[in-house]
């Protein structure tokens, strides 16, 4: 059965449409959604079968997957990461919501994709009302990985929601159209050693927050 295409206003997402998307997530569904950078594919972080499905769609093994978590705000970070110093926390608090993925040492409570304990977790709080309201309503972070043109062309992303729908409509349960997406991913910043080491240059400039 083809996925539902759900159009949601990016600035003022109607609660009824947010709830419709959340119900899909609660039933173990996989969705595609906008962020403040590129479109993402994800599911409820607590649903192992849904996470495995996301990995199958991306052609990666769950135990080797470097999936990030989208959170509503910083309140969930201590659930999945530990060893965050006060100085580091102050920087990420200034930078978020924003186009960053911050890497931290994984806590014992971090989800085990494919049964493997994570050494690191990537945390995102995008500056996008649709995905943040979804996460808030769901009550759990959403596993996130980007929608690419193909897995071979790592730097090319699909920006048109209608094209995304055509490509993924038989693979996912719901595609949210929140307008055209960007073509530059988040900046990945490694904070595991209390430094801010750039792993991938992207849309965010961490220097302005240091």
Short mmCIF file of C-alpha atoms in Angstrom, two decimals:
data_model
loop_
_atom_site.label_atom_id
_atom_site.label_comp_id
_atom_site.label_asym_id
_atom_site.label_seq_id
_atom_site.Cartn_x
_atom_site.Cartn_y
_atom_site.Cartn_z
CA UNK A 1 0.00 0.00 0.00
CA UNK A 2 1.50 3.35 -1.02
CA UNK A 3 2.54 5.81 1.66
CA UNK A 4 0.33 8.74 2.60
CA UNK A 5 1.53 12.16 1.41
CA UNK A 6 0.74 14.64 4.18
CA UNK A 7 1.19 18.35 3.55
CA UNK A 8 1.95 20.34 6.71
CA UNK A 9 2.53 24.08 6.94
CA UNK A 10 6.15 24.53 8.09
CA UNK A 11 5.59 27.61 10.25
CA UNK A 12 2.27 26.72 11.90
CA UNK A 13 1.84 22.93 11.80
CA UNK A 14 -1.83 22.03 12.51
CA UNK A 15 -2.09 19.83 15.58
CA UNK A 16 -4.43 17.37 13.82
CA UNK A 17 -1.83 16.68 11.11
CA UNK A 18 0.98 16.36 13.64
CA UNK A 19 -1.18 13.84 15.52
CA UNK A 20 -1.82 11.92 12.29
CA UNK A 21 1.93 11.53 11.74
CA UNK A 22 2.54 10.59 15.38
CA UNK A 23 -0.03 7.80 15.15
CA UNK A 24 1.97 6.31 12.27
CA UNK A 25 5.12 6.40 14.42
CA UNK A 26 3.36 4.85 17.41
CA UNK A 27 2.26 1.94 15.23
CA UNK A 28 5.87 1.25 14.27
CA UNK A 29 5.73 3.16 11.01
CA UNK A 30 8.58 4.76 9.09
CA UNK A 31 8.16 8.34 7.93
CA UNK A 32 9.98 10.95 5.86
CA UNK A 33 9.97 14.48 7.24
CA UNK A 34 11.58 17.90 6.79
CA UNK A 35 14.30 19.32 9.02
CA UNK A 36 16.18 22.63 8.95
CA UNK A 37 18.64 21.04 6.49
CA UNK A 38 17.76 18.00 4.33
CA UNK A 39 14.76 15.68 4.48
CA UNK A 40 15.13 12.69 6.79
CA UNK A 41 13.86 9.13 7.15
CA UNK A 42 13.05 7.99 10.66
CA UNK A 43 10.97 6.18 13.24
CA UNK A 44 10.41 5.97 16.99
CA UNK A 45 13.83 5.35 18.56
CA UNK A 46 12.32 2.79 20.96
CA UNK A 47 10.90 0.56 18.19
CA UNK A 48 13.64 -1.92 17.21
CA UNK A 49 11.72 -3.39 14.26
CA UNK A 50 11.09 0.06 12.81
CA UNK A 51 14.78 0.93 13.21
CA UNK A 52 15.70 -2.26 11.35
CA UNK A 53 13.33 -1.24 8.58
CA UNK A 54 14.95 2.20 8.28
CA UNK A 55 18.31 0.42 7.97
CA UNK A 56 16.97 -1.90 5.24
CA UNK A 57 15.68 1.10 3.27
CA UNK A 58 19.14 2.69 3.53
CA UNK A 59 20.91 -0.60 2.75
CA UNK A 60 22.90 -0.67 6.00
CA UNK A 61 23.20 -3.20 8.82
CA UNK A 62 21.60 -2.06 12.11
CA UNK A 63 24.69 -2.99 14.14
CA UNK A 64 26.84 -0.75 11.90
CA UNK A 65 24.36 2.08 11.48
CA UNK A 66 25.41 5.58 12.52
CA UNK A 67 21.92 6.91 13.11
CA UNK A 68 21.30 10.15 14.95
CA UNK A 69 18.38 10.99 17.25
CA UNK A 70 16.13 14.00 16.79
CA UNK A 71 15.04 15.49 20.10
CA UNK A 72 12.57 18.26 20.88
CA UNK A 73 15.03 20.04 23.15
CA UNK A 74 18.02 19.27 25.38
CA UNK A 75 16.01 17.47 28.07
CA UNK A 76 16.49 14.04 26.42
CA UNK A 77 20.24 14.35 25.93
CA UNK A 78 21.17 13.08 29.41
CA UNK A 79 19.06 9.95 28.73
CA UNK A 80 21.30 8.87 25.87
CA UNK A 81 24.63 10.62 26.43
CA UNK A 82 26.91 11.15 29.40
CA UNK A 83 30.11 12.95 30.22
CA UNK A 84 28.83 16.31 28.95
CA UNK A 85 30.69 19.08 30.74
CA UNK A 86 29.05 22.33 31.79
CA UNK A 87 31.08 24.31 29.24
CA UNK A 88 30.08 21.96 26.41
CA UNK A 89 26.43 22.08 27.48
CA UNK A 90 26.46 25.89 27.38
CA UNK A 91 27.73 25.86 23.78
CA UNK A 92 25.19 23.35 22.50
CA UNK A 93 22.41 25.18 24.32
CA UNK A 94 23.29 28.31 22.34
CA UNK A 95 23.61 26.41 19.06
CA UNK A 96 20.33 24.50 19.31
CA UNK A 97 17.79 24.40 17.76
CA UNK A 98 20.03 24.52 14.71
CA UNK A 99 21.70 22.66 11.83
CA UNK A 100 24.06 20.55 13.93
CA UNK A 101 24.51 16.91 14.91
CA UNK A 102 26.47 16.68 18.16
CA UNK A 103 28.32 13.44 18.93
CA UNK A 104 28.59 12.35 22.57
CA UNK A 105 29.67 9.26 24.45
CA UNK A 106 26.67 6.93 24.63
CA UNK A 107 25.07 6.22 27.98
CA UNK A 108 24.03 2.73 29.10
CA UNK A 109 20.43 3.64 28.18
CA UNK A 110 21.24 4.45 24.55
CA UNK A 111 19.29 2.18 22.15
CA UNK A 112 21.16 -0.87 20.87
CA UNK A 113 20.59 -1.03 17.13
CA UNK A 114 21.04 -4.64 16.06
CA UNK A 115 21.75 -5.54 19.68
CA UNK A 116 25.07 -3.66 19.64
CA UNK A 117 25.91 -1.14 22.36
CA UNK A 118 26.73 2.24 20.90
CA UNK A 119 30.00 3.98 21.72
CA UNK A 120 28.69 7.29 20.47
CA UNK A 121 25.32 8.91 19.89
CA UNK A 122 24.48 11.75 17.54
CA UNK A 123 21.91 14.24 18.85
CA UNK A 124 19.94 16.67 16.68
CA UNK A 125 17.48 19.43 17.61
CA UNK A 126 16.55 20.90 14.21
CA UNK A 127 15.19 24.41 13.84
CA UNK A 128 12.03 23.07 12.20
CA UNK A 129 8.62 23.19 13.85
CA UNK A 130 7.19 20.15 12.07
CA UNK A 131 9.74 17.61 13.25
CA UNK A 132 10.10 19.18 16.70
CA UNK A 133 6.35 19.07 17.28
CA UNK A 134 6.29 15.45 16.10
CA UNK A 135 8.96 14.49 18.62
CA UNK A 136 7.28 16.46 21.40
CA UNK A 137 3.93 14.80 20.76
CA UNK A 138 5.47 11.33 20.40
CA UNK A 139 7.35 11.67 23.68
CA UNK A 140 10.46 9.88 22.34
CA UNK A 141 13.29 10.93 20.05
CA UNK A 142 13.06 9.93 16.39
CA UNK A 143 15.86 8.00 14.71
CA UNK A 144 17.12 10.03 11.78
CA UNK A 145 19.07 9.47 8.58
CA UNK A 146 19.09 11.67 5.50
CA UNK A 147 17.19 11.22 2.23
CA UNK A 148 19.83 11.07 -0.49
CA UNK A 149 19.57 11.06 -4.27
CA UNK A 150 21.27 7.66 -4.03
CA UNK A 151 23.51 6.01 -1.47
CA UNK A 152 26.38 6.18 -3.96
CA UNK A 153 26.19 9.98 -4.34
CA UNK A 154 26.69 10.92 -0.72
CA UNK A 155 26.55 14.67 -1.25
CA UNK A 156 23.33 14.87 -3.28
CA UNK A 157 19.99 15.11 -1.52
CA UNK A 158 16.41 15.04 -2.79
CA UNK A 159 14.84 18.43 -2.03
CA UNK A 160 11.42 18.22 -3.72
CA UNK A 161 8.80 16.48 -1.50
CA UNK A 162 6.86 15.26 -4.55
CA UNK A 163 9.98 13.57 -5.96
CA UNK A 164 10.71 12.11 -2.52
CA UNK A 165 7.20 10.69 -2.43
CA UNK A 166 7.56 9.12 -5.88
CA UNK A 167 10.84 7.50 -4.87
CA UNK A 168 9.84 6.23 -1.42
CA UNK A 169 6.06 5.79 -1.54
CA UNK A 170 6.32 1.98 -1.55
CA UNK A 171 9.05 1.88 1.10
CA UNK A 172 7.71 4.07 3.91
CA UNK A 173 4.31 4.69 5.51
CA UNK A 174 4.14 8.47 5.41
CA UNK A 175 5.87 11.32 3.59
CA UNK A 176 5.44 14.78 5.08
CA UNK A 177 5.53 17.66 2.60
CA UNK A 178 6.82 20.64 4.54
CA UNK A 179 8.06 22.55 1.50
CA UNK A 180 11.32 22.23 -0.38
CA UNK A 181 14.23 20.91 1.68
CA UNK A 182 17.83 22.02 1.64
CA UNK A 183 20.76 20.36 -0.10
CA UNK A 184 23.32 20.88 2.66
CA UNK A 185 23.29 18.46 5.63
CA UNK A 186 23.88 19.30 9.26
CA UNK A 187 27.38 20.00 10.55
CA UNK A 188 28.57 17.03 12.60
CA UNK A 189 30.52 18.06 15.70
CA UNK A 190 32.39 15.56 17.91
CA UNK A 191 32.07 16.60 21.56
CA UNK A 192 33.30 13.35 23.14
CA UNK A 193 36.59 14.86 24.34
CA UNK A 194 35.17 18.22 25.40
CA UNK A 195 36.43 19.65 22.14
CA UNK A 196 34.33 20.71 19.18
CA UNK A 197 35.94 18.76 16.36
CA UNK A 198 34.24 19.08 12.98
CA UNK A 199 33.55 15.63 11.54
CA UNK A 200 31.53 16.95 8.59
CA UNK A 201 31.20 20.52 7.39
CA UNK A 202 27.57 21.34 6.79
CA UNK A 203 24.96 24.05 7.21
CA UNK A 204 25.97 25.11 10.74
CA UNK A 205 28.98 27.19 11.84
CA UNK A 206 29.90 26.12 15.37
CA UNK A 207 32.63 28.78 15.65
CA UNK A 208 30.07 31.52 16.30
CA UNK A 209 28.94 29.75 19.48
CA UNK A 210 32.36 28.99 21.00
#
